[in-house]
Structure formats: structure tokens, C-alpha cells
mmCIF file of C-alpha atoms in Angstrom:
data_model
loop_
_atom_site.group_PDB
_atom_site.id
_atom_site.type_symbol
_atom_site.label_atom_id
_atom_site.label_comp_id
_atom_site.label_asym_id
_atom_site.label_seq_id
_atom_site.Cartn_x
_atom_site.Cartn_y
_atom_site.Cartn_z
ATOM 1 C CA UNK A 241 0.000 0.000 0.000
ATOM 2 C CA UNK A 242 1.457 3.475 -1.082
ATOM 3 C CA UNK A 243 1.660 6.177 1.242
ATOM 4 C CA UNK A 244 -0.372 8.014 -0.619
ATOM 5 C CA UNK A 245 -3.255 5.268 -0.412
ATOM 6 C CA UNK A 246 -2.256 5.060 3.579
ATOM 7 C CA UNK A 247 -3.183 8.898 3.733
ATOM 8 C CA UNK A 248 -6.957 8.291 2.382
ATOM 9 C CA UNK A 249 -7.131 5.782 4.795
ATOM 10 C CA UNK A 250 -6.381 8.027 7.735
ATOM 11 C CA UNK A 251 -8.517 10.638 6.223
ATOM 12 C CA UNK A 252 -11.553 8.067 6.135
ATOM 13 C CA UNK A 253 -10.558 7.335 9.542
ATOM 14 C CA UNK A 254 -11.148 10.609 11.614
ATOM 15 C CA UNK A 255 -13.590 12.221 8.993
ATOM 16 C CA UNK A 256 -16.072 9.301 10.337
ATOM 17 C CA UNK A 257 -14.838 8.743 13.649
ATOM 18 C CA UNK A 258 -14.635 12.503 14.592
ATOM 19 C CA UNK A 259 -18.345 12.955 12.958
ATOM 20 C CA UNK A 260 -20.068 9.945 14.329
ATOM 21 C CA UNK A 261 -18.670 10.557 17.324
ATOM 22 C CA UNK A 262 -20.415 13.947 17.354
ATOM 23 C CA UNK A 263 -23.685 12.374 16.105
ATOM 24 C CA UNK A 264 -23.484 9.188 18.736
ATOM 25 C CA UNK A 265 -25.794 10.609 21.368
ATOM 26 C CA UNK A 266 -28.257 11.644 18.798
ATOM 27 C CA UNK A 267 -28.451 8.338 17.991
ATOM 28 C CA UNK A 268 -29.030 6.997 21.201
ATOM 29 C CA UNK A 269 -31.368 9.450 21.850
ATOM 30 C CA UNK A 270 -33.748 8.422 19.137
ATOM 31 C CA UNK A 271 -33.274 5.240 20.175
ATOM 32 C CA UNK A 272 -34.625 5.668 23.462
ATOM 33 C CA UNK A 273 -36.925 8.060 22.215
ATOM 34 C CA UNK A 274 -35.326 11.095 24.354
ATOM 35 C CA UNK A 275 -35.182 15.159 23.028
ATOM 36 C CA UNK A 276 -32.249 15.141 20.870
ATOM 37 C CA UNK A 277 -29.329 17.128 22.209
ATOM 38 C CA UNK A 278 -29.096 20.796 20.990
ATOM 39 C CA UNK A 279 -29.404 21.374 17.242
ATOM 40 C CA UNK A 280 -26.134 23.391 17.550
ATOM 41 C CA UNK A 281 -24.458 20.542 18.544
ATOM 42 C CA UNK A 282 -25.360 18.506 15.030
ATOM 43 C CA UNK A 283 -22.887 21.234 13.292
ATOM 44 C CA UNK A 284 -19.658 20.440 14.809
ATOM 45 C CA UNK A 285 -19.796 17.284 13.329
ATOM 46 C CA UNK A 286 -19.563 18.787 10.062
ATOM 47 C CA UNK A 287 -15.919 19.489 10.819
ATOM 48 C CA UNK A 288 -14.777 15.680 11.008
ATOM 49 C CA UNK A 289 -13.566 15.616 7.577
ATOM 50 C CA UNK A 290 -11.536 19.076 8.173
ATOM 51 C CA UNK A 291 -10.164 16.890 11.295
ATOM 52 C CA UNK A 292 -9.833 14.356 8.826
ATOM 53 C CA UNK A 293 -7.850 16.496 5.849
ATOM 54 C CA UNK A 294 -5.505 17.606 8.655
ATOM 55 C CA UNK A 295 -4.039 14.794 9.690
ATOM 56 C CA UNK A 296 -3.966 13.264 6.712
ATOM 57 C CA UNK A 297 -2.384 16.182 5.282
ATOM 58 C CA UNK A 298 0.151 16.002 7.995
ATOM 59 C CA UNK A 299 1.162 12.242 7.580
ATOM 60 C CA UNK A 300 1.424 12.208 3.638
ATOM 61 C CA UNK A 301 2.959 15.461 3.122
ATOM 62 C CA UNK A 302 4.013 17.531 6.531
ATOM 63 C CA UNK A 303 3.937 21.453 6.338
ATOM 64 C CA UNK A 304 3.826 22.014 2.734
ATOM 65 C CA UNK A 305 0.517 20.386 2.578
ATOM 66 C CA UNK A 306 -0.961 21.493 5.500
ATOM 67 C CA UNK A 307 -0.020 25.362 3.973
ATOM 68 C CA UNK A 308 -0.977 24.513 0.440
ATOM 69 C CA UNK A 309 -4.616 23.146 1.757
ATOM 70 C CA UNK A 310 -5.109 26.463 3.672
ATOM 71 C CA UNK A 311 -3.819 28.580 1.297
ATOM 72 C CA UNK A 312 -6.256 27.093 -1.240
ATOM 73 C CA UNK A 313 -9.245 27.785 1.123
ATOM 74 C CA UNK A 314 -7.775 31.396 2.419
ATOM 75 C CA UNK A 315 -7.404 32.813 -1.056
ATOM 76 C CA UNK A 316 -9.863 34.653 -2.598
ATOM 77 C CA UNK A 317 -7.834 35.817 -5.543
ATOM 78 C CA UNK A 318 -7.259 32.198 -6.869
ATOM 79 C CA UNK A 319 -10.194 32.377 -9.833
ATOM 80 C CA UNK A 320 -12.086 35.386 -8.179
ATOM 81 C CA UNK A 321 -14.754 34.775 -11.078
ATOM 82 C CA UNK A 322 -15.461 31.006 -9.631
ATOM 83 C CA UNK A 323 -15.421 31.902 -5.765
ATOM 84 C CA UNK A 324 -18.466 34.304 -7.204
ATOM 85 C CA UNK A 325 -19.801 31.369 -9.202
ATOM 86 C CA UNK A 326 -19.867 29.442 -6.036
ATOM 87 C CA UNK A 327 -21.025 31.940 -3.800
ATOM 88 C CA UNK A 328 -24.367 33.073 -5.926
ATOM 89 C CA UNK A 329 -25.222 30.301 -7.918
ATOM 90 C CA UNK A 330 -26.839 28.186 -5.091
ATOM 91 C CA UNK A 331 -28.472 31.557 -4.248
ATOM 92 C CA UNK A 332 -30.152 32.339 -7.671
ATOM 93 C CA UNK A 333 -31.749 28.669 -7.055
ATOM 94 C CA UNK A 334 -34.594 29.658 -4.590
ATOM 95 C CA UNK A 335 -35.786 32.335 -7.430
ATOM 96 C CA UNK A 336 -35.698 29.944 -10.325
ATOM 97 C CA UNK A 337 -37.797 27.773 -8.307
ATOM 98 C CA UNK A 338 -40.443 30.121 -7.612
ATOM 99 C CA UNK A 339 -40.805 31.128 -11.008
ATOM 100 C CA UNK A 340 -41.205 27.136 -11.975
ATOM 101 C CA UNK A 341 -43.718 27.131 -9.536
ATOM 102 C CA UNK A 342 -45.506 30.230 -9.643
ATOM 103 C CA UNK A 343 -46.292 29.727 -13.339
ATOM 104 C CA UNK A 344 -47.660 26.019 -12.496
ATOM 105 C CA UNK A 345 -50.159 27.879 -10.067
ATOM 106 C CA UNK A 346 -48.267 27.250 -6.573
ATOM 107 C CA UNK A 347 -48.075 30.510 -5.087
ATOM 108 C CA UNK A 348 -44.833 32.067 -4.039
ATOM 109 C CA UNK A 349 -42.744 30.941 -1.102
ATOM 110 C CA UNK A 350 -42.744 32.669 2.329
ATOM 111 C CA UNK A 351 -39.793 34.754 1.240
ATOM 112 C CA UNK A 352 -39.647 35.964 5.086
ATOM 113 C CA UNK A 353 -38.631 32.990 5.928
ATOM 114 C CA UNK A 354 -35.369 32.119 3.501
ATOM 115 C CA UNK A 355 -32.261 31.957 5.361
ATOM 116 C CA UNK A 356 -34.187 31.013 8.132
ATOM 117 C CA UNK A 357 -34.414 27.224 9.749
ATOM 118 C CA UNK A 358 -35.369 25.556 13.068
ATOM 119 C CA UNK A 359 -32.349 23.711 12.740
ATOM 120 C CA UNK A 360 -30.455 26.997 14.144
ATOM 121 C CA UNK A 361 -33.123 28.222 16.241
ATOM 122 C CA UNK A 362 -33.154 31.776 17.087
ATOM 123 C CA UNK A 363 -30.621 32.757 14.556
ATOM 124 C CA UNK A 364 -31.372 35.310 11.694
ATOM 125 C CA UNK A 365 -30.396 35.001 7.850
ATOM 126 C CA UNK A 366 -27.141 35.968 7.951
ATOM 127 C CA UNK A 367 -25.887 34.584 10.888
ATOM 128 C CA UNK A 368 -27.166 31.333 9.931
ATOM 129 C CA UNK A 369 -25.385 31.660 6.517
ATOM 130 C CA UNK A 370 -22.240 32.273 8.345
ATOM 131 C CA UNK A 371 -23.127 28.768 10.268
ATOM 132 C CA UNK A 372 -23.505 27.051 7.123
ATOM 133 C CA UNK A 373 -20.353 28.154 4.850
ATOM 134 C CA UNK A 374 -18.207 27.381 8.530
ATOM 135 C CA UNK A 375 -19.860 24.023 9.015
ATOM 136 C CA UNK A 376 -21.147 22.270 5.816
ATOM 137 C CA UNK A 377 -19.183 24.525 3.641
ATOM 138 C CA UNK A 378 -15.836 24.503 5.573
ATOM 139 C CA UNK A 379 -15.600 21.803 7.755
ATOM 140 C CA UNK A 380 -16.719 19.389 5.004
ATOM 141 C CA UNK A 381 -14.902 20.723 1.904
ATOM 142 C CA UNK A 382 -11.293 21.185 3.251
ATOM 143 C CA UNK A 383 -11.917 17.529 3.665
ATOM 144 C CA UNK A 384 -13.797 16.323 0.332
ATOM 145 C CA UNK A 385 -12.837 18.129 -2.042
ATOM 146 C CA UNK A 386 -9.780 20.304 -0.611
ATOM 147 C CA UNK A 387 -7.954 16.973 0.162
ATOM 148 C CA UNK A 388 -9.657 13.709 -0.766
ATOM 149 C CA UNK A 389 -10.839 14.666 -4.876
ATOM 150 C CA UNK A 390 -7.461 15.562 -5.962
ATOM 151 C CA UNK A 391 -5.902 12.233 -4.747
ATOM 152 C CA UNK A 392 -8.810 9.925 -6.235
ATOM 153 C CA UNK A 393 -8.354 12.428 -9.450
ATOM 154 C CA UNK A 394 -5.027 10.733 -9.894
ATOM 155 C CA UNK A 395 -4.840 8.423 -12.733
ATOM 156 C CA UNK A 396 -8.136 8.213 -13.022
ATOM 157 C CA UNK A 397 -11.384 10.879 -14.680
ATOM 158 C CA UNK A 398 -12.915 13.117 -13.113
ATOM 159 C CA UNK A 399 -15.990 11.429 -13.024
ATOM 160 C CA UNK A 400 -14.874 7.604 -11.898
ATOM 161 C CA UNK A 401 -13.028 9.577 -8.877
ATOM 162 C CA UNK A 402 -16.516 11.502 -8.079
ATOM 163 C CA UNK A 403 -18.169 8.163 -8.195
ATOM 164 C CA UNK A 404 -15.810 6.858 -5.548
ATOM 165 C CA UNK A 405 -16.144 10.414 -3.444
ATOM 166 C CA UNK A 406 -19.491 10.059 -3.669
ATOM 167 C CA UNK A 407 -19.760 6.322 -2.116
ATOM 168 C CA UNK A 408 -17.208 7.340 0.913
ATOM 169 C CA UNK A 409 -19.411 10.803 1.189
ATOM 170 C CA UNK A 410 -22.533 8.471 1.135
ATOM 171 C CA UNK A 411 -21.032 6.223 4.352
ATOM 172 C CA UNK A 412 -19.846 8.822 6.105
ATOM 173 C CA UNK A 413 -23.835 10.142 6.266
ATOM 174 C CA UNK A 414 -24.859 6.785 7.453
ATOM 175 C CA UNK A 415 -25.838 7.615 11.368
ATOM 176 C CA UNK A 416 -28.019 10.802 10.092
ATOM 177 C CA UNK A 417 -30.632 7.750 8.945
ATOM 178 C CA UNK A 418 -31.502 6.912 12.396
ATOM 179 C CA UNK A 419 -31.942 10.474 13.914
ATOM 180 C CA UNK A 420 -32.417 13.402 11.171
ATOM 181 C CA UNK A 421 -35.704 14.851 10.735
ATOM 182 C CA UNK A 422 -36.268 14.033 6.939
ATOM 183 C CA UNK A 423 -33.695 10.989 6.951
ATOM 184 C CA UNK A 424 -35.818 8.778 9.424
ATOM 185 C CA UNK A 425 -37.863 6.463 7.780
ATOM 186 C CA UNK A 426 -36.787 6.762 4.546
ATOM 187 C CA UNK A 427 -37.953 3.989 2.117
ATOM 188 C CA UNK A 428 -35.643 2.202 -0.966
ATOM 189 C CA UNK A 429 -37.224 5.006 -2.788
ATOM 190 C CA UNK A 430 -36.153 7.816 -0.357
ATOM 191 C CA UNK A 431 -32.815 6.491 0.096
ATOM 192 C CA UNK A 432 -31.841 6.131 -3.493
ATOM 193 C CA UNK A 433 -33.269 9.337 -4.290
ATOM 194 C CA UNK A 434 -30.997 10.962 -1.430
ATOM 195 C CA UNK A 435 -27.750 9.099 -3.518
ATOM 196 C CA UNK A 436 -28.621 10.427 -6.638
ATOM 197 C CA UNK A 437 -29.270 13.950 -5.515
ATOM 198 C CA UNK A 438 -25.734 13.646 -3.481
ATOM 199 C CA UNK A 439 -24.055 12.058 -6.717
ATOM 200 C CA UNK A 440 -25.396 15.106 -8.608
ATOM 201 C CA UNK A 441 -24.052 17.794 -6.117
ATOM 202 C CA UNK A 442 -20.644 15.486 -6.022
ATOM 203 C CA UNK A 443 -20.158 16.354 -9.723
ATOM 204 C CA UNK A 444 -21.226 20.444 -9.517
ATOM 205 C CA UNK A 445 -18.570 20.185 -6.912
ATOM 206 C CA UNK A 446 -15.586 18.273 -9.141
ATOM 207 C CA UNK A 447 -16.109 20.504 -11.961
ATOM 208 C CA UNK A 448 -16.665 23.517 -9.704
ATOM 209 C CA UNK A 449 -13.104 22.836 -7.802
ATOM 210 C CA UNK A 450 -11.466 21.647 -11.574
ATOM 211 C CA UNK A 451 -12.818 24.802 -12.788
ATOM 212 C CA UNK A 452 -11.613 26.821 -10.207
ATOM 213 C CA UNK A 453 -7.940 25.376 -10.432
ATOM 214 C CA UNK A 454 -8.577 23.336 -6.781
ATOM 215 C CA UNK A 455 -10.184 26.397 -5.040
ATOM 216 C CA UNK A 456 -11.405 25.258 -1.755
ATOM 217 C CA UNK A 457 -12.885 28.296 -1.160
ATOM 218 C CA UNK A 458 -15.178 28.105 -4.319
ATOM 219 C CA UNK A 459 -16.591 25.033 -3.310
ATOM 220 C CA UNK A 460 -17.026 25.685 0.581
ATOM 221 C CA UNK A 461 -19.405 28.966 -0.811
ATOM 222 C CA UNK A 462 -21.083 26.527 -2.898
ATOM 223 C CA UNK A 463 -21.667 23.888 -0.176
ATOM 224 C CA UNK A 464 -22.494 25.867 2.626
ATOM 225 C CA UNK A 465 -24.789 28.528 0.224
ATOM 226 C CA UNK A 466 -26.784 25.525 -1.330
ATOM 227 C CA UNK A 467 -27.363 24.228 2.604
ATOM 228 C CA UNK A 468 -28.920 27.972 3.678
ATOM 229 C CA UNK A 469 -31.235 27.958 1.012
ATOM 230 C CA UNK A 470 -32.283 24.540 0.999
ATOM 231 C CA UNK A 471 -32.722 24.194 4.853
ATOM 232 C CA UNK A 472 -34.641 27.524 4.956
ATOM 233 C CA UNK A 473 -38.002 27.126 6.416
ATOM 234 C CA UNK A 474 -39.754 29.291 3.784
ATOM 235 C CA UNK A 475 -38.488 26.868 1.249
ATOM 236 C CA UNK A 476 -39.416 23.546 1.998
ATOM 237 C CA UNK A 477 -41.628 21.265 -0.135
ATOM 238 C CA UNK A 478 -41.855 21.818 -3.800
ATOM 239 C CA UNK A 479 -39.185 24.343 -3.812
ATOM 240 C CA UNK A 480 -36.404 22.483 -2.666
ATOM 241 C CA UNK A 481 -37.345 19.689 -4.568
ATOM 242 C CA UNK A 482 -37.418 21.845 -7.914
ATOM 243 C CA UNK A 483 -34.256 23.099 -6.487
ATOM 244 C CA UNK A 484 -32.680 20.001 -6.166
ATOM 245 C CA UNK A 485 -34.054 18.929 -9.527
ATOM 246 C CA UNK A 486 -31.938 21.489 -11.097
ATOM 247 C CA UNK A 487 -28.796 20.617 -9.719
ATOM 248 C CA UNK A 488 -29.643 16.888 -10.692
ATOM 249 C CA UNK A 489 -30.090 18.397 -14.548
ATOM 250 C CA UNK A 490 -26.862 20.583 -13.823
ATOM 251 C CA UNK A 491 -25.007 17.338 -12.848
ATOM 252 C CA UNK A 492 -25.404 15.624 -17.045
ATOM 253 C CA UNK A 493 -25.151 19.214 -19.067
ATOM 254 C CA UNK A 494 -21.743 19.681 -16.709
ATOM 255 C CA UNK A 495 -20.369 16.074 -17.820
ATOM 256 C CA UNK A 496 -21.467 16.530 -21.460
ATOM 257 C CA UNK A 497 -20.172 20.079 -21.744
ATOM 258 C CA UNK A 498 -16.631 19.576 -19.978
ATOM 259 C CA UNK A 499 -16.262 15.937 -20.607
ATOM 260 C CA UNK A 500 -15.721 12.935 -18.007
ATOM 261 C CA UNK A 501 -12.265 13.271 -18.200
ATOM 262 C CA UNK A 502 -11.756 16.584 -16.577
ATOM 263 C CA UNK A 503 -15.203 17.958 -15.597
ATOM 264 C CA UNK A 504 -13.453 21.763 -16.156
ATOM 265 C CA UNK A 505 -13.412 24.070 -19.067
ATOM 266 C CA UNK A 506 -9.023 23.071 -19.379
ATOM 267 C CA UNK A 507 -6.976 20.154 -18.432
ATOM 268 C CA UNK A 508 -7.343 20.033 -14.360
ATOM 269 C CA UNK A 509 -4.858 20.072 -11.537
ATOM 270 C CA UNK A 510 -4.211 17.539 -9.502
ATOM 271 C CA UNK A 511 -1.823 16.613 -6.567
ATOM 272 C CA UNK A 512 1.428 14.729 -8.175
ATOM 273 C CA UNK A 513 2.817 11.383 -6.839
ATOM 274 C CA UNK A 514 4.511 11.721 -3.191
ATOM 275 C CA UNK A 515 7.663 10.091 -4.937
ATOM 276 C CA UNK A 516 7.802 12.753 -7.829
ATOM 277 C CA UNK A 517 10.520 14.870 -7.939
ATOM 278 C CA UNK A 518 8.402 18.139 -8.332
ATOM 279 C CA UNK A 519 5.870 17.271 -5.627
ATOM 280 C CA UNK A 520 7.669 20.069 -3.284
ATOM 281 C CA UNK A 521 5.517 22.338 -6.180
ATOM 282 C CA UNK A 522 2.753 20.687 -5.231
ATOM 283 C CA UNK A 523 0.862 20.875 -8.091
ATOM 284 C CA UNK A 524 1.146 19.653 -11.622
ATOM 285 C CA UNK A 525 -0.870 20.510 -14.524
ATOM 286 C CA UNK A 526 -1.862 17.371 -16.683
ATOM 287 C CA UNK A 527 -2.463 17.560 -20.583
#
């Protein structure tokens, strides 16, 4: 085993242990049919694959890595014009949705209430933004995309390393099924509906981070932007389902557009072998 493939390991390791560790007495709690522990507490479990890129970082490749996976979260000049894309597209979402409806006869949504959820009770809109891009967008992407993508990227597409993202993404939800309002209960139906809409996002994601020339910043925006808007109170039902139906759509026009290969407008970047020569530039450029 490589040390590279030792380092994913690892990674799996604390992103799951750290999270379902978080998410343990929710599950007992259910179980016994208690109150579930404060809502706020659910978010810090978000940040077991940040725990998880950290370490992993560490072990594989020391400093460098560590500073080259913060740097490509801290800076907003890398690809200002895809930190925007990531930022507003998940926003423009709730209003394209509305329209759908509101021209099939379904009224408009209780605009009041977007940005707003009981799952951060007593917060406002933008505070609960804030709580979103630091948890979902954040603490999951330094992980997923900052630091797992780029390794399953080598030697492989785009697209066959999203497929495998999207499987260890999948597990790593696995507890949420016996506690989260929505999750509970779920049928066959419910559950592989859930994996294709997380499949879908996995690819906006991969091309989103390609695109962006491995912007972890772009994709946290994204992550934590598309959470606010589809967790808002005022947009529940219909509209987050058209909502998710686009980014299902998005998901095929992305892969026919850009191609499996790279899922980005140019040839992507991805992290070079530990045993390369060059891998104290950290990157390479592949044609």
C-alpha cells in the first residue's frame, strides 16, 4: 500500500470517527426516544472531515501540505470569477424555483422565511449563513474536495473519482438515517433518491473545484450557500425539490459540456505522486 493510499485511509478514519462521534448521542437518543441534544451541537460534526484532511495532510505530506490546503481555502484571488460562481449560484436557485412554480399555479414561497431554519433556532439570515459556509461549507470541503478529490483524481477521470467520493461521502452520512428529521424512515425510494441527488451535487462540486484550479474556497461557498437555502423554512416542499431537480439536470449538461475526463473548461490540476521529484511544487498541470 502506497503512502499516498495510507493517507486516504487516515482521512476516512477521523472524517467518520470525529463525525459519528459527534452524532453518537443523537443516535441513542432516538433510540430511546429522548429530546435530541441541541441542534447546535449537530454542526460540529460537520468538521470531522476538516479533522480528517488535517491529519492526513500532515502524515502524507508535513507542512507544505498542511499550507498549500489552507492557502487554497484562504485565497480569494485564486479564480475570483469562480469563488463568485460558487457563492451566488446556489443563491439564484430559490428564485428559479419560484418562477417554476408560480407559473404552475403554486403561489410564491414565504420569502420571510429564507435563510431562516429551526435547525439553528433563534438565529437570523445571515448569521445562519455564516453557520452554514463554517460548518457544511468549511468543515466538510477542506476535507472532500480540498484533500480527498485531488488524490482519487489521480490516474483516473474526473468522473470515476466523483463516483468513488461520492460512495465514501454516502457512508460517512450513514448515522443521520436513524436520527435526522427528513432521513428517518426513509424507504428504498427515499434512500436512493438521497444518492442520486448527493451524486449530482458530487459532480457540480468536481467541476466547480477543476474549474476553479482546486479552489477550496469556491466550493465551501457553494456547499455551505446551497445548505442555507435549501434548509430555509420558507423553502421547503416543492421548492427544494425543484431546487434540487436542477442541480440533478446541472449534474449531465456539466459532464457533457466539460467531458468525463476533466469535468473543467481546461486540463485540471491535480496533486502529483509523493515520490515525484516536483511534488515540493505541489501541483502539476496534466495535458
Amino acid at each position: 500500500m502506497t503512502r499516498r493510499a495510507r493517507a486516504i485511509g487516515l482521512y476516512a478514519l477521523v472524517a467518520y470517527g470525529v463525525t459519528w462521534a459527534v452524532w453518537l448521542p443523537y443516535v441513542l437518543a432516538a433510540r430511546e426516544g429522548r429530546e435530541l441534544p441541541s441542534p447546535y451541537l449537530y454542526y460540529l460534526a460537520s468538521f470531522g472531515p476538516l479533522a480528517g484532511a488535517m491529519v492526513a495532510e500532515a502524515y502524507e505530506r508535513g507542512t507544505p501540505g498542511i499550507q498549500d490546503l489552507l492557502n487554497r481555502l484562504l485565497d480569494p484571488t485564486r479564480e475570483p470569477r469562480w469563488i463568485l460562481v460558487g457563492l451566488f449560484s446556489p443563491l439564484v436557485l430559490p428564485l428559479v424555483a419560484a418562477l417554476v412554480l408560480f407559473s404552475a399555479g403554486q403561489g410564491w414561497p414565504e420569502w420571510s422565511e429564507v435563510g431562516i431554519t429551526s435547525r439553528a433556532p433563534g438565529m437570523g439570515p445571515f448569521a445562519t449563513w455564516l453557520l452554514m459556509i463554517l460548518s457544511f461549507g468549511i468543515g466538510e470541503e477542506v476535507g472532500w474536495r480540498g484533500f480527498l478529490l485531488p488524490r482519487l483524481q489521480h490516474g483516473r477521470s474526473a468522473l470515476a473519482a466523483t463516483a468513488r467520493l461520492t460512495l465514501i461521502w454516502a457512508g460517512w452520512h450513514t448515522p443521520a438515517f436513524l436520527f435526522r428529521e427528513g432521513y428517518v424512515g426513509l424507504g428504498i425510494s427515499g434512500i436512493t433518491g438521497f444518492l442520486l441527488g448527493l451524486a449530482a451535487g458530487a459532480v457540480v462540486l468536481t467541476a466547480l473545484y477543476n474549474a476553479s484550479n482546486g479552489s477550496v474556497l469556491a466550493v465551501a461557498l457553494w456547499h455551505g450557500s446551497w445548505n442555507w437555502v435549501a434548509t430555509s423554512d420558507g423553502l421547503q416542499g416543492p421548492w427544494v425539490a425543484v431546487m434540487t431537480a436542477v442541480v440533478m439536470l446541472a449534474a449531465p449538461v456539466l459532464i457533457g459540456r466539460w467531458g468525463a475526463r476533466d469535468l473543467a473548461p481546461r486540463p485540471r490540476t491535480i496533486i502529483p505522486p509523493l515520490s515525484d521529484p516536483s511534488a515540493a511544487q505541489w501541483f502539476a498541470v496534466i495535458g
